[in-house]
Amino acid sequence: MRPVVTIVVVDDHSLFAQALENLINSFGEFKVLYHVKNGQEFVKKLAHIENVPDLAVIDINMPVMDGVETTRWLKKNYPTVNVIALSMDDDEPTIIRMLRAGARGYLLKDISPTILHDAFKDVIDKGFYYSNCITNHVLTSLHRGKEADHELKDREVEFLKLACTEMTYKEIAGAMCLSPKTIDGYRESLFEKLQIKSRVGLVIYAIKNKIYKPE
C-alpha cells in the first residue's frame, strides 16, 4: 500500500479551494495539508518542514504572487514539490508559461473528479500529466525518451528551443534569420516527425527530452 501523498491547494477563491480540499481528501490516498490564497502565503508556510507537500495544485491568476511566479520559485527552492496547474485558462501561451516555469501538469477547472485523481497518480508515478493539453500521440513520443533526439537536425533543435519561449513564430524567424515561411516548414515537419499537433506539444516534448530546461 502506497503512503499517503500530501497536497497543498493554492487558489484565491476560498469556496473553490475548500470544495477541492474535500474532494481530494475523499480520494483516500491523497491528503490536503492546507490551502492558501496565493503564492506568497504558500512561501511563508513552507518555512516549516512539516508544511512541505509532495504535490501543489496551483491556480494561475492570483493576487500578490501568481501561479507562474510561484511555480518558478518552487522549482528553484523546493524542486521535489510537484506542481499541477489548475486553471480556467486554456490558451496556449498561458499553458506554455506554466510548463516553462516547471509545472508537471496542466488541468482545467471543469474536469471530472476521475481525471483529477488520475492526474495526481500520473504525476507521482510518472512525473507528468499532460493529457488535457495534448493528444495520445504526444504522450507516446514523450515515452520514447531521448531516442528521437538523434532524428532532429541542429536547426530543428534550435527552433524547438525558441518555440519554448514567449516569442511568436514571426519573431522566431527573425532570431533564426529565416523567413516566416521556412519557420512554418520547420513547425509542420516537427509536427509530422514527432506526431505532435500543437505548440504546447512541442514544448512538452522539448522539456521531457531535455532539449529545453524549465526556468
XYZ file of C-alpha atoms in Angstrom, residues 103-195:
93
model
C 4.610 22.608 -13.876
C 4.281 18.815 -14.249
C 0.696 19.002 -15.436
C -1.995 21.409 -16.583
C -5.695 20.886 -15.858
C -8.825 22.933 -16.432
C -11.195 23.547 -13.541
C -14.147 21.922 -15.314
C -12.544 18.455 -15.321
C -14.171 15.463 -13.678
C -13.021 14.115 -10.298
C -11.794 10.970 -12.071
C -9.427 12.942 -14.307
C -8.131 14.900 -11.311
C -7.452 11.663 -9.445
C -5.700 10.151 -12.472
C -3.594 13.291 -12.879
C -2.363 13.090 -9.295
C -1.413 9.431 -9.727
C 0.395 10.056 -13.006
C 2.414 12.981 -11.656
C 3.517 10.938 -8.649
C 4.186 7.721 -10.612
C 5.362 9.029 -13.994
C 6.432 12.596 -13.293
C 3.924 14.304 -15.582
C 0.304 14.549 -16.708
C -0.474 16.454 -19.888
C -3.446 14.655 -21.401
C -5.685 17.722 -21.281
C -3.208 19.711 -23.351
C -2.034 17.197 -25.936
C -3.066 14.061 -27.752
C -2.100 10.487 -27.003
C 0.372 10.711 -29.879
C 2.358 13.279 -27.922
C 2.401 11.116 -24.810
C 3.687 8.242 -26.929
C 6.512 10.380 -28.261
C 7.386 11.547 -24.758
C 7.764 7.970 -23.537
C 10.330 7.306 -26.244
C 12.788 9.294 -24.168
C 15.876 10.646 -25.863
C 15.996 8.295 -28.795
C 14.209 10.806 -31.054
C 16.842 13.462 -30.355
C 19.118 11.812 -32.909
C 16.499 12.301 -35.598
C 16.458 16.085 -35.176
C 18.687 18.393 -37.147
C 20.582 21.204 -35.413
C 18.249 23.857 -36.823
C 15.207 21.873 -35.701
C 16.624 21.718 -32.183
C 17.269 25.476 -32.308
C 13.691 26.035 -33.447
C 12.366 23.803 -30.650
C 14.260 25.784 -28.016
C 12.890 29.080 -29.342
C 9.375 27.607 -29.520
C 9.601 27.138 -25.754
C 9.949 30.893 -25.249
C 7.214 33.512 -25.474
C 8.386 34.563 -28.923
C 5.888 34.470 -31.797
C 6.689 32.362 -34.845
C 7.470 35.588 -36.727
C 9.935 36.603 -34.008
C 11.489 33.131 -34.096
C 12.001 33.562 -37.849
C 13.860 36.809 -37.194
C 16.018 35.258 -34.467
C 16.981 32.398 -36.787
C 17.471 34.713 -39.784
C 14.902 32.739 -41.742
C 11.668 33.609 -43.485
C 8.325 33.025 -41.712
C 7.509 30.511 -44.458
C 10.639 28.495 -43.637
C 9.733 28.550 -39.937
C 6.275 27.267 -40.820
C 8.028 24.450 -42.653
C 10.105 23.560 -39.575
C 6.973 23.551 -37.421
C 4.945 21.351 -39.760
C 7.892 18.995 -40.254
C 8.268 18.552 -36.491
C 4.531 18.102 -36.056
C 4.699 15.204 -38.517
C 8.009 13.761 -37.314
C 7.095 13.806 -33.621
C 3.362 13.109 -34.100
